[in-house]
mmCIF file of C-alpha atoms in Angstrom:
data_model
loop_
_atom_site.group_PDB
_atom_site.id
_atom_site.type_symbol
_atom_site.label_atom_id
_atom_site.label_comp_id
_atom_site.label_asym_id
_atom_site.label_seq_id
_atom_site.Cartn_x
_atom_site.Cartn_y
_atom_site.Cartn_z
ATOM 1 C CA MET A 1 93.087 105.930 94.239
ATOM 2 C CA GLY A 2 92.285 107.624 97.550
ATOM 3 C CA GLN A 3 89.104 105.603 97.987
ATOM 4 C CA PHE A 4 91.012 102.368 97.301
ATOM 5 C CA ARG A 5 93.643 103.308 99.869
ATOM 6 C CA GLN A 6 90.938 104.024 102.462
ATOM 7 C CA LEU A 7 89.301 100.641 101.800
ATOM 8 C CA LEU A 8 92.637 98.869 102.144
ATOM 9 C CA THR A 9 93.541 100.751 105.338
ATOM 10 C CA ARG A 10 90.242 99.761 106.955
ATOM 11 C CA ALA A 11 90.693 96.138 105.851
ATOM 12 C CA GLU A 12 94.227 96.004 107.303
ATOM 13 C CA GLU A 13 92.734 96.527 110.747
ATOM 14 C CA ASN A 14 90.925 93.178 110.510
ATOM 15 C CA SER A 15 93.034 90.044 110.011
ATOM 16 C CA GLU A 16 90.022 87.951 108.950
ATOM 17 C CA GLU A 17 89.203 90.414 106.172
ATOM 18 C CA MET A 18 92.820 90.375 105.032
ATOM 19 C CA LEU A 19 92.685 86.574 104.889
ATOM 20 C CA PHE A 20 89.633 86.686 102.615
ATOM 21 C CA ILE A 21 91.201 89.385 100.455
ATOM 22 C CA GLY A 22 94.274 87.173 100.038
ATOM 23 C CA ARG A 23 92.141 84.158 99.160
ATOM 24 C CA ALA A 24 90.147 86.168 96.634
ATOM 25 C CA GLN A 25 93.393 87.473 95.119
ATOM 26 C CA SER A 26 94.693 83.920 94.827
ATOM 27 C CA PHE A 27 91.523 82.665 93.137
ATOM 28 C CA ILE A 28 91.575 85.562 90.676
ATOM 29 C CA MET A 29 95.288 85.137 89.943
ATOM 30 C CA GLN A 30 94.856 81.430 89.231
ATOM 31 C CA SER A 31 91.707 81.725 87.157
ATOM 32 C CA ARG A 32 92.706 84.746 85.076
ATOM 33 C CA GLY A 33 96.492 84.616 85.095
ATOM 34 C CA LEU A 34 96.806 88.057 86.692
ATOM 35 C CA THR A 35 99.477 89.512 88.958
ATOM 36 C CA SER A 36 98.728 90.067 92.636
ATOM 37 C CA GLN A 37 98.287 93.806 92.041
ATOM 38 C CA GLU A 38 95.860 93.213 89.173
ATOM 39 C CA ALA A 39 93.914 90.728 91.277
ATOM 40 C CA LEU A 40 93.693 93.192 94.175
ATOM 41 C CA LEU A 41 92.414 95.792 91.731
ATOM 42 C CA GLU A 42 89.707 93.287 90.683
ATOM 43 C CA VAL A 43 88.654 92.923 94.337
ATOM 44 C CA ALA A 44 88.617 96.719 94.739
ATOM 45 C CA THR A 45 86.589 97.095 91.547
ATOM 46 C CA ARG A 46 84.066 94.581 92.875
ATOM 47 C CA ALA A 47 83.864 96.505 96.158
ATOM 48 C CA ALA A 48 83.269 99.779 94.318
ATOM 49 C CA ARG A 49 80.655 98.222 92.037
ATOM 50 C CA ASP A 50 78.814 96.608 94.939
ATOM 51 C CA GLN A 51 79.382 99.663 97.182
ATOM 52 C CA CYS A 52 80.865 97.558 99.974
ATOM 53 C CA GLU A 53 84.130 97.088 101.864
ATOM 54 C CA LEU A 54 87.032 95.100 100.395
ATOM 55 C CA GLY A 55 86.454 92.273 102.870
ATOM 56 C CA ALA A 56 82.814 91.897 101.848
ATOM 57 C CA ALA A 57 83.738 91.878 98.165
ATOM 58 C CA ALA A 58 86.461 89.301 98.834
ATOM 59 C CA ARG A 59 84.043 87.076 100.782
ATOM 60 C CA SER A 60 81.628 87.211 97.860
ATOM 61 C CA ILE A 61 84.357 86.250 95.385
ATOM 62 C CA VAL A 62 85.538 83.376 97.596
ATOM 63 C CA ALA A 63 81.971 82.149 98.137
ATOM 64 C CA ASN A 64 81.177 82.258 94.419
ATOM 65 C CA THR A 65 84.434 80.522 93.515
ATOM 66 C CA SER A 66 83.985 77.842 96.179
ATOM 67 C CA ALA A 67 80.421 77.171 95.008
ATOM 68 C CA SER A 68 81.472 76.747 91.366
ATOM 69 C CA PRO A 69 81.895 73.148 90.226
ATOM 70 C CA SER A 70 85.471 72.114 89.496
#
C-alpha cells in the first residue's frame, strides 16, 4: 500500500497525469463495471506490472482503449 500511495502522491503533482489516470479509470469502470476505487487499483496494478508511474500506465490504458475498434 505504501508504494501505491507514493505513486499517487507523485501523480498528484502533475495535472496532466491526473487527467489520464481519471480517463483510464473511466474506461475501466465502463468496460468492466468496477467502482472508481477498483479501477484505480487496476491502473496501479498495471503500473506495478510494467514498473512505471501511474501516469504512464494510465496513458497506456487510454491509448489501447482508444485504438480498439468500437
